[in-house]
CSV table of C-alpha atoms and ligand atoms in Angstrom, one decimal:
chain,number,residue,atom,x,y,z
A,1,UNK,CA,81.8,114.5,133.5
A,2,UNK,CA,80.9,112.8,130.3
A,3,UNK,CA,80.3,108.8,130.9
A,4,UNK,CA,83.2,106.9,129.6
A,5,UNK,CA,83.1,104.9,126.1
A,6,UNK,CA,86.2,102.8,125.2
A,7,UNK,CA,86.1,99.2,125.3
A,8,UNK,CA,89.5,97.2,125.9
A,9,UNK,CA,88.9,93.3,124.1
A,10,UNK,CA,90.6,91.1,125.1
A,11,UNK,CA,91.2,87.6,123.1
A,12,UNK,CA,93.9,85.0,125.5
A,13,UNK,CA,94.6,82.1,123.9
A,14,UNK,CA,96.7,79.2,125.4
A,15,UNK,CA,99.7,81.4,124.8
A,16,UNK,CA,98.9,84.6,123.1
A,17,UNK,CA,97.0,87.6,123.9
A,18,UNK,CA,95.4,89.4,121.7
A,19,UNK,CA,93.6,92.5,122.0
A,20,UNK,CA,92.5,96.2,120.8
A,21,UNK,CA,91.4,99.3,122.0
A,22,UNK,CA,88.0,100.8,120.5
A,23,UNK,CA,85.9,104.0,121.2
A,24,UNK,CA,82.4,103.3,121.3
A,25,UNK,CA,81.1,106.8,120.4
A,26,UNK,CA,82.0,105.9,116.3
A,27,UNK,CA,83.6,102.2,117.0
A,28,UNK,CA,87.6,103.1,116.0
A,29,UNK,CA,90.6,101.3,117.0
A,30,UNK,CA,92.7,104.2,119.3
A,31,UNK,CA,95.2,99.9,120.0
A,32,UNK,CA,96.2,96.9,118.6
A,33,UNK,CA,98.7,94.6,119.3
A,34,UNK,CA,99.6,91.0,120.3
A,35,UNK,CA,101.9,89.1,123.2
A,36,UNK,CA,103.3,85.7,121.4
A,37,UNK,CA,104.6,82.5,122.3
A,38,UNK,CA,104.0,83.3,126.3
A,39,UNK,CA,106.0,81.1,128.7
A,40,UNK,CA,108.7,80.9,126.6
A,41,UNK,CA,112.4,82.8,126.0
A,42,UNK,CA,110.6,84.2,122.7
A,43,UNK,CA,107.9,86.1,123.3
A,44,UNK,CA,107.1,89.3,121.7
A,45,UNK,CA,105.2,91.9,122.0
A,46,UNK,CA,103.5,93.8,119.3
A,47,UNK,CA,102.1,97.3,119.8
A,48,UNK,CA,100.3,99.5,117.6
A,49,UNK,CA,99.1,102.9,118.4
A,50,UNK,CA,96.5,103.4,115.7
A,51,UNK,CA,96.2,107.2,115.8
A,52,UNK,CA,99.9,107.5,115.1
A,53,UNK,CA,100.3,104.6,113.2
A,54,UNK,CA,103.4,103.7,115.6
A,55,UNK,CA,104.1,100.0,116.0
A,56,UNK,CA,106.4,98.9,118.9
A,57,UNK,CA,107.9,95.8,119.5
A,58,UNK,CA,109.0,93.9,123.0
A,59,UNK,CA,111.0,90.5,122.7
A,60,UNK,CA,112.3,88.5,125.9
A,61,UNK,CA,110.8,86.1,127.7
A,62,UNK,CA,107.5,87.3,129.2
A,63,UNK,CA,106.5,84.4,132.0
A,64,UNK,CA,102.6,84.2,131.8
A,65,UNK,CA,99.6,85.3,130.8
A,66,UNK,CA,99.5,87.7,133.6
A,67,UNK,CA,103.1,89.3,133.2
A,68,UNK,CA,101.9,90.2,129.2
A,69,UNK,CA,98.5,92.0,130.4
A,70,UNK,CA,100.9,93.7,132.4
A,71,UNK,CA,102.8,94.4,129.7
A,72,UNK,CA,100.1,95.7,127.4
A,73,UNK,CA,99.0,97.8,129.9
A,74,UNK,CA,102.2,98.8,130.0
A,75,UNK,CA,102.4,100.0,126.1
A,76,UNK,CA,98.6,101.4,126.8
A,77,UNK,CA,99.9,103.6,129.2
A,78,UNK,CA,102.8,105.3,127.3
A,79,UNK,CA,100.5,105.9,124.8
A,80,UNK,CA,98.7,107.3,127.4
A,81,UNK,CA,95.0,105.0,127.0
A,82,UNK,CA,96.1,102.7,130.2
A,83,UNK,CA,93.8,100.7,131.9
A,84,UNK,CA,93.9,103.1,134.8
A,85,UNK,CA,92.1,105.9,131.9
A,86,UNK,CA,88.9,107.2,133.6
A,87,UNK,CA,88.0,107.3,130.3
A,88,UNK,CA,87.8,102.6,129.9
A,89,UNK,CA,84.6,101.7,130.2
A,90,UNK,CA,85.1,98.3,131.0
A,91,UNK,CA,87.2,95.2,129.7
A,92,UNK,CA,84.7,92.7,127.1
A,93,UNK,CA,87.1,89.2,127.1
A,94,UNK,CA,86.7,86.6,124.5
A,95,UNK,CA,85.1,82.9,125.9
A,96,UNK,CA,85.8,79.6,123.8
A,97,UNK,CA,82.7,77.8,125.5
A,98,UNK,CA,80.1,78.8,127.1
A,99,UNK,CA,77.9,75.7,127.5
A,100,UNK,CA,74.1,75.5,128.1
A,101,UNK,CA,74.1,77.7,130.9
A,102,UNK,CA,75.4,81.6,129.0
A,103,UNK,CA,73.5,82.5,126.5
A,104,UNK,CA,74.3,86.3,126.2
A,105,UNK,CA,77.0,88.7,127.7
A,106,UNK,CA,77.5,87.9,130.8
A,107,UNK,CA,79.2,90.6,133.9
A,108,UNK,CA,82.2,88.6,135.3
A,109,UNK,CA,81.9,87.9,139.5
A,110,UNK,CA,83.0,85.1,141.2
A,111,UNK,CA,79.6,82.9,140.4
A,112,UNK,CA,80.9,83.4,136.7
A,113,UNK,CA,84.1,82.2,137.0
A,114,UNK,CA,83.2,79.1,138.7
A,115,UNK,CA,81.1,79.2,136.5
A,116,UNK,CA,83.4,79.3,133.3
A,117,UNK,CA,85.8,77.1,135.2
A,118,UNK,CA,83.3,73.6,135.5
A,119,UNK,CA,82.8,74.3,131.6
A,120,UNK,CA,86.8,73.2,131.5
A,121,UNK,CA,86.7,69.0,130.6
A,122,UNK,CA,84.1,69.9,128.0
A,123,UNK,CA,87.3,73.2,126.1
A,124,UNK,CA,90.3,72.5,127.9
A,125,UNK,CA,92.0,74.0,125.0
A,126,UNK,CA,90.6,77.3,125.4
A,127,UNK,CA,88.7,77.7,128.3
A,128,UNK,CA,91.7,77.8,130.5
A,129,UNK,CA,93.2,80.8,128.5
A,130,UNK,CA,90.4,82.7,129.4
A,131,UNK,CA,90.0,82.0,132.5
A,132,UNK,CA,93.4,83.3,132.9
A,133,UNK,CA,92.9,86.3,131.2
A,134,UNK,CA,90.1,87.5,133.5
A,135,UNK,CA,91.6,86.6,136.7
A,136,UNK,CA,94.4,88.9,135.7
A,137,UNK,CA,92.5,92.0,134.3
A,138,UNK,CA,90.3,92.2,137.2
A,139,UNK,CA,93.0,92.3,139.8
A,140,UNK,CA,94.1,95.1,137.4
A,141,UNK,CA,91.1,96.3,137.9
A,142,UNK,CA,89.1,95.1,140.2
A,143,UNK,CA,86.3,98.0,139.9
A,144,UNK,CA,85.9,97.8,136.1
A,145,UNK,CA,83.6,95.9,134.4
A,146,UNK,CA,84.1,93.3,132.5
A,147,UNK,CA,81.7,91.3,130.2
A,148,UNK,CA,82.6,87.4,129.5
A,149,UNK,CA,81.6,87.5,125.1
A,150,UNK,CA,81.0,83.9,124.6
A,151,UNK,CA,81.7,81.6,121.2
A,152,UNK,CA,79.0,79.2,121.8
A,153,UNK,CA,76.5,82.2,122.7
A,154,UNK,CA,74.8,82.8,119.5
A,155,UNK,CA,74.3,78.7,119.2
A,156,UNK,CA,72.2,78.5,121.8
A,157,UNK,CA,69.3,79.0,120.4
A,158,UNK,CA,69.4,75.6,118.1
A,159,UNK,CA,66.5,73.8,118.7
A,160,UNK,CA,67.3,70.7,120.5
A,161,UNK,CA,66.8,68.5,116.8
A,162,UNK,CA,69.7,70.2,115.8
A,163,UNK,CA,71.8,70.1,119.0
A,164,UNK,CA,71.2,66.6,119.9
A,165,UNK,CA,73.3,63.6,118.9
A,166,UNK,CA,71.5,60.6,118.5
A,167,UNK,CA,72.7,59.4,121.8
A,168,UNK,CA,71.2,58.4,125.0
A,169,UNK,CA,70.5,61.0,126.1
A,170,UNK,CA,71.2,60.1,129.6
A,171,UNK,CA,74.5,60.0,129.1
A,172,UNK,CA,74.8,62.9,126.6
A,173,UNK,CA,73.1,65.4,129.8
A,174,UNK,CA,75.9,63.6,132.3
A,175,UNK,CA,79.0,64.2,130.4
A,176,UNK,CA,77.2,68.1,129.1
A,177,UNK,CA,77.4,66.0,125.3
A,178,UNK,CA,75.8,67.9,122.6
A,179,UNK,CA,75.9,70.2,119.7
A,180,UNK,CA,77.7,74.2,121.0
A,181,UNK,CA,79.3,75.1,118.1
A,182,UNK,CA,81.7,77.9,117.7
A,183,UNK,CA,83.1,81.3,116.2
A,184,UNK,CA,79.0,82.6,117.8
A,185,UNK,CA,80.0,85.9,117.9
A,186,UNK,CA,81.7,86.1,113.5
A,187,UNK,CA,77.8,84.1,112.8
A,188,UNK,CA,75.9,86.8,114.7
A,189,UNK,CA,77.9,90.2,113.3
A,190,UNK,CA,78.0,88.9,109.5
A,191,UNK,CA,74.7,87.2,109.8
A,192,UNK,CA,73.8,91.4,110.3
A,193,UNK,CA,75.5,93.1,108.3
A,194,UNK,CA,74.1,90.4,105.5
A,195,UNK,CA,71.1,91.9,106.3
A,196,UNK,CA,72.2,95.3,106.3
A,197,UNK,CA,73.9,95.2,103.0
A,198,UNK,CA,70.6,93.6,101.6
A,199,UNK,CA,69.4,96.9,103.4
A,200,UNK,CA,66.8,94.7,105.4
A,201,UNK,CA,66.2,94.1,109.2
A,202,UNK,CA,67.9,90.2,110.7
A,203,UNK,CA,64.5,89.2,111.6
A,204,UNK,CA,63.5,89.1,108.3
A,205,UNK,CA,66.6,87.3,106.6
A,206,UNK,CA,67.3,83.7,106.5
A,207,UNK,CA,71.3,83.8,105.7
A,208,UNK,CA,73.5,81.0,105.8
A,209,UNK,CA,77.1,82.6,106.7
A,210,UNK,CA,80.4,80.1,105.5
A,211,UNK,CA,83.2,81.1,108.3
A,212,UNK,CA,86.1,80.1,106.3
A,213,UNK,CA,89.2,80.8,107.9
A,214,UNK,CA,92.1,78.2,109.0
A,215,UNK,CA,89.4,76.8,111.4
A,216,UNK,CA,86.0,76.8,109.8
A,217,UNK,CA,82.1,77.3,110.4
A,218,UNK,CA,79.0,77.5,108.7
A,219,UNK,CA,75.9,78.5,110.3
A,220,UNK,CA,72.3,79.0,109.7
A,221,UNK,CA,70.5,81.4,110.1
A,222,UNK,CA,66.7,82.3,110.3
A,223,UNK,CA,65.0,85.9,111.2
A,224,UNK,CA,68.4,86.7,113.6
A,225,UNK,CA,68.4,83.4,115.3
A,226,UNK,CA,71.0,80.2,114.7
A,227,UNK,CA,68.6,77.2,113.9
A,228,UNK,CA,72.7,75.4,113.1
A,229,UNK,CA,75.7,75.3,112.9
A,230,UNK,CA,78.5,72.6,111.7
A,231,UNK,CA,80.9,72.7,114.8
A,232,UNK,CA,79.9,70.8,117.9
A,233,UNK,CA,81.1,69.2,120.8
A,234,UNK,CA,84.5,70.5,119.6
A,235,UNK,CA,85.4,72.7,117.0
A,236,UNK,CA,86.5,69.1,115.3
A,237,UNK,CA,82.8,69.0,113.6
A,238,UNK,CA,81.9,70.2,110.3
A,239,UNK,CA,83.5,71.4,107.3
A,240,UNK,CA,87.2,71.0,106.5
A,241,UNK,CA,89.8,72.6,107.9
A,242,UNK,CA,92.6,73.9,108.3
A,243,UNK,CA,94.1,71.4,110.5
A,244,UNK,CA,91.4,70.0,111.2
A,245,UNK,CA,89.5,67.0,110.2
A,246,UNK,CA,85.6,67.9,110.3
A,247,UNK,CA,83.0,65.8,110.0
A,248,UNK,CA,85.1,61.6,109.7
A,249,UNK,CA,82.4,58.5,111.0
A,250,UNK,CA,83.0,57.8,114.7
A,251,UNK,CA,84.3,55.0,114.3
A,252,UNK,CA,87.6,56.1,112.6
A,253,UNK,CA,88.4,56.5,115.9
A,254,UNK,CA,87.9,53.0,117.1
A,255,UNK,CA,90.0,51.6,114.0
A,256,UNK,CA,92.9,53.8,114.4
A,257,UNK,CA,93.3,52.8,117.9
A,258,UNK,CA,92.0,49.0,117.2
A,259,UNK,CA,94.1,47.9,114.4
A,260,UNK,CA,96.3,50.8,114.4
A,261,UNK,CA,97.0,50.6,117.6
A,262,UNK,CA,97.1,54.7,118.3
A,263,UNK,CA,96.2,56.3,122.1
A,264,UNK,CA,93.3,58.7,122.0
A,265,UNK,CA,95.9,61.1,122.9
A,266,UNK,CA,97.5,60.9,119.4
A,267,UNK,CA,94.0,60.5,117.6
A,268,UNK,CA,93.2,63.5,119.4
A,269,UNK,CA,96.1,65.2,117.4
A,270,UNK,CA,96.1,63.8,114.5
A,271,UNK,CA,92.7,65.1,114.1
A,272,UNK,CA,92.5,68.1,115.5
A,273,UNK,CA,96.8,69.5,114.4
A,274,UNK,CA,97.6,66.3,111.6
A,275,UNK,CA,94.2,66.7,109.1
A,276,UNK,CA,91.8,68.6,107.1
A,277,UNK,CA,93.9,71.0,103.9
A,278,UNK,CA,97.4,70.7,106.0
A,279,UNK,CA,96.6,66.6,106.7
A,280,UNK,CA,95.7,66.1,102.9
A,281,UNK,CA,98.5,68.3,101.0
A,282,UNK,CA,101.1,70.0,103.5
A,283,UNK,CA,100.0,72.9,103.3
A,284,UNK,CA,96.7,74.9,105.6
A,285,UNK,CA,96.5,78.0,103.9
A,286,UNK,CA,94.8,78.3,100.9
A,287,UNK,CA,97.1,80.6,99.1
A,288,UNK,CA,99.4,78.1,98.8
A,289,UNK,CA,97.1,75.4,97.8
A,290,UNK,CA,96.0,77.2,95.0
A,291,UNK,CA,99.9,78.4,93.9
A,292,UNK,CA,100.3,74.8,93.2
A,293,UNK,CA,96.9,73.9,92.3
A,294,UNK,CA,97.2,76.4,89.3
A,295,UNK,CA,101.1,74.4,89.2
A,296,UNK,CA,99.2,70.5,88.4
A,297,UNK,CA,100.1,69.8,91.6
A,298,UNK,CA,98.2,66.6,92.6
A,299,UNK,CA,97.9,66.5,96.1
A,300,UNK,CA,96.8,70.1,96.1
A,301,UNK,CA,93.7,69.3,93.7
A,302,UNK,CA,92.3,66.8,96.0
A,303,UNK,CA,92.1,68.7,99.1
A,304,UNK,CA,91.5,71.8,97.5
A,305,UNK,CA,88.3,69.0,96.0
A,306,UNK,CA,87.4,67.5,99.4
A,307,UNK,CA,87.5,71.2,100.8
A,308,UNK,CA,85.0,72.3,98.4
A,309,UNK,CA,82.5,69.5,98.3
A,310,UNK,CA,82.0,69.2,102.0
A,311,UNK,CA,81.5,72.6,101.6
A,312,UNK,CA,78.5,72.7,98.7
A,313,UNK,CA,77.3,70.0,100.9
A,314,UNK,CA,76.8,71.9,104.2
A,315,UNK,CA,74.9,75.0,102.0
A,316,UNK,CA,72.7,72.5,100.5
A,317,UNK,CA,72.2,71.4,104.3
A,318,UNK,CA,71.4,74.5,105.3
A,319,UNK,CA,70.1,75.1,102.5
A,320,UNK,CA,66.9,72.6,103.9
A,321,UNK,CA,67.0,73.6,107.4
A,322,UNK,CA,66.2,77.4,106.3
A,323,UNK,CA,63.7,76.2,103.7
A,324,UNK,CA,63.9,79.7,102.1
A,325,UNK,CA,67.2,81.3,101.8
A,326,UNK,CA,67.9,85.5,101.6
A,327,UNK,CA,71.2,85.0,101.0
A,328,UNK,CA,75.3,83.1,101.8
A,329,UNK,CA,77.8,85.1,102.8
A,330,UNK,CA,81.6,84.4,103.1
A,331,UNK,CA,83.8,85.7,105.8
A,332,UNK,CA,87.2,84.7,107.6
A,333,UNK,CA,90.3,84.8,105.9
A,334,UNK,CA,89.7,82.4,103.2
A,335,UNK,CA,86.3,83.5,102.7
A,336,UNK,CA,87.4,87.2,102.1
A,337,UNK,CA,89.6,86.7,99.7
A,338,UNK,CA,89.7,83.7,98.3
A,339,UNK,CA,87.9,84.1,94.9
A,340,UNK,CA,88.0,80.4,94.0
A,341,UNK,CA,86.7,79.1,96.8
A,342,UNK,CA,83.9,81.3,96.7
A,343,UNK,CA,83.4,80.0,93.1
A,344,UNK,CA,84.1,76.5,93.4
A,345,UNK,CA,81.6,76.7,96.2
A,346,UNK,CA,78.3,78.1,95.0
A,347,UNK,CA,79.5,76.6,91.3
A,348,UNK,CA,76.2,73.9,89.4
A,349,UNK,CA,74.4,75.1,92.0
A,350,UNK,CA,72.0,77.5,89.9
A,351,UNK,CA,68.8,75.0,90.2
A,352,UNK,CA,68.8,76.2,94.1
A,353,UNK,CA,69.7,80.6,93.0
A,354,UNK,CA,72.1,80.8,93.4
A,355,UNK,CA,75.5,82.3,90.9
A,356,UNK,CA,78.5,84.0,91.4
A,357,UNK,CA,79.2,86.6,88.9
A,358,UNK,CA,83.2,86.2,87.5
A,359,UNK,CA,83.6,89.4,87.2
A,360,UNK,CA,82.3,90.6,91.1
A,361,UNK,CA,83.9,87.7,92.4
A,362,UNK,CA,87.4,88.5,91.1
A,363,UNK,CA,87.5,92.4,92.6
A,364,UNK,CA,89.0,92.5,96.6
A,365,UNK,CA,87.7,95.5,98.8
A,366,UNK,CA,87.6,95.9,102.5
A,367,UNK,CA,84.0,96.0,102.8
A,368,UNK,CA,80.7,94.1,102.3
A,369,UNK,CA,80.2,93.4,98.8
A,370,UNK,CA,77.7,91.8,96.8
A,371,UNK,CA,79.1,89.2,94.3
A,372,UNK,CA,75.6,87.0,92.9
A,373,UNK,CA,74.8,88.3,89.6
A,374,UNK,CA,72.1,90.8,90.3
A,375,UNK,CA,68.5,89.2,89.0
A,376,UNK,CA,69.7,86.1,91.8
A,377,UNK,CA,67.2,84.9,93.5
A,378,UNK,CA,69.6,84.0,96.3
A,379,UNK,CA,72.3,86.5,97.2
A,380,UNK,CA,75.9,85.8,97.5
A,381,UNK,CA,77.9,88.4,99.8
A,382,UNK,CA,81.7,88.7,101.2
A,383,UNK,CA,81.3,90.3,104.4
A,384,UNK,CA,84.2,91.0,106.2
A,385,UNK,CA,84.0,89.9,109.9
A,386,UNK,CA,85.2,92.3,113.0
A,387,UNK,CA,85.2,89.9,115.8
A,388,UNK,CA,86.5,92.2,117.7
A,389,UNK,CA,84.4,95.2,117.8
A,390,UNK,CA,81.1,92.9,118.1
A,391,UNK,CA,82.7,92.3,121.6
A,392,UNK,CA,83.6,95.4,121.6
A,393,UNK,CA,79.9,96.4,120.9
A,394,UNK,CA,78.4,93.9,122.7
A,395,UNK,CA,79.8,94.2,126.0
A,396,UNK,CA,79.2,98.8,126.1
A,397,UNK,CA,75.6,97.9,125.6
A,398,UNK,CA,75.5,95.8,128.7
A,399,UNK,CA,77.8,97.9,130.5
A,400,UNK,CA,75.5,100.7,129.3
A,401,UNK,CA,71.7,99.4,129.9
A,402,UNK,CA,73.3,98.8,134.0
A,403,UNK,CA,74.9,101.9,134.2
A,404,UNK,CA,71.0,103.6,133.0
B,1,LIG,P1,92.0,83.7,109.7
B,1,LIG,O1,91.9,82.3,110.4
B,1,LIG,O2,90.4,83.8,109.6
B,1,LIG,O3,92.3,84.8,110.3
B,1,LIG,O4,92.0,83.1,108.4
B,1,LIG,C1,93.1,82.6,108.2
B,1,LIG,C2,93.6,81.6,106.6
B,1,LIG,O5,92.9,82.7,105.8
B,1,LIG,C3,94.4,81.2,106.4
B,1,LIG,O6,95.4,80.0,106.8
B,1,LIG,C4,94.8,81.0,104.7
B,1,LIG,O7,94.1,79.8,104.7
B,1,LIG,C5,93.5,82.2,105.0
B,1,LIG,N1,94.3,82.8,103.7
B,1,LIG,C6,94.1,84.8,103.9
B,1,LIG,N2,94.5,85.5,103.1
B,1,LIG,C7,94.5,84.8,101.4
B,1,LIG,C8,94.1,85.0,100.6
B,1,LIG,N3,94.4,86.2,99.9
B,1,LIG,N4,93.8,83.9,99.6
B,1,LIG,C9,93.3,83.1,100.1
B,1,LIG,N5,93.7,82.3,101.5
B,1,LIG,C10,93.5,84.2,102.2
């Protein structure tokens, strides 16, 4: 029998489980789905068998991630794509925090699980859910390779000058405080796809990647290696996001505590969940914000302007970090869809060789495309991200390598 070619990708959030089953012969999707509100009475599983275009929903309580994965396995079995299929080569898991320890995709064993567990203090929201997903999948198919693909791995090439905060290194090391960066699978995929769009080898190309989704981060990628990124110890640092503040003077926190009388947990919630675009104007969806801006809403306009100002600062900063830039790539929900954001972020940067062609920018499309004028010194691109495909590709490559 020929070797198995399917990879199941699992992305376990605190109360959700997203999954995709891919066939790596042609990177096609066989099934995709999502379990939401795990642990509540109103859980929902939405499953699509891509080949048939058939979508099914299950509503009703799903107690935990184990029950969720069992329900997913049941749906896959109904489509003859079950976890027991001999065509399944591996399960690839998104793991948010790999610290400094995990620099590449890793075959999961007990030791790896222990190390991911040790990182919980620096990723309290994400790593516990990722671990549950890993453990459950292992218990369902103990014989199958399970691969952890880390959001932080792509950023482990950052030099110490970019990765360290300017604090006492003994304190930093004791508490594992450094800039780890996130969205790494997306930055890796998009920087590579941008090189491909330019018809060049990734090793020859310097790219600024702007991953603008509900969470947002920028990265400076030099010849395929990340040399700086905007998220830090946690995903709170950097750009203005849907609900996160991004950069601020750390003394704001002391001030809120001492003068505002807020607790550490309250400030954490404020900065992570009630700030950013949402905190500024009450909306975190860029579509709604643009609608309000176009209708003359002042708060939405200020939120948009602050968002763009920060973005522009990072483009300039990463231009300086890289020295030479071949392309700026926009990706994720906002980056792929919001033409006004792309236009405003690049406006006035002609001196850096950056410009957007209004006509090309306005065209909607699914694939990677250039939106800069033909003679532009620095290309501006829209490159749709595909984190699931990247996780599947990395997972399959590791399994293939180990089988030879
Ligand atoms: P993501 O986290 O990558 O799924 O991105 C989600 C965000 O993308 C949403 O919160 C919106 O702000 C934004 N978004 C999605 N579609 C559009 C669109 N057509 N125009 C503008 N923004 C969009």
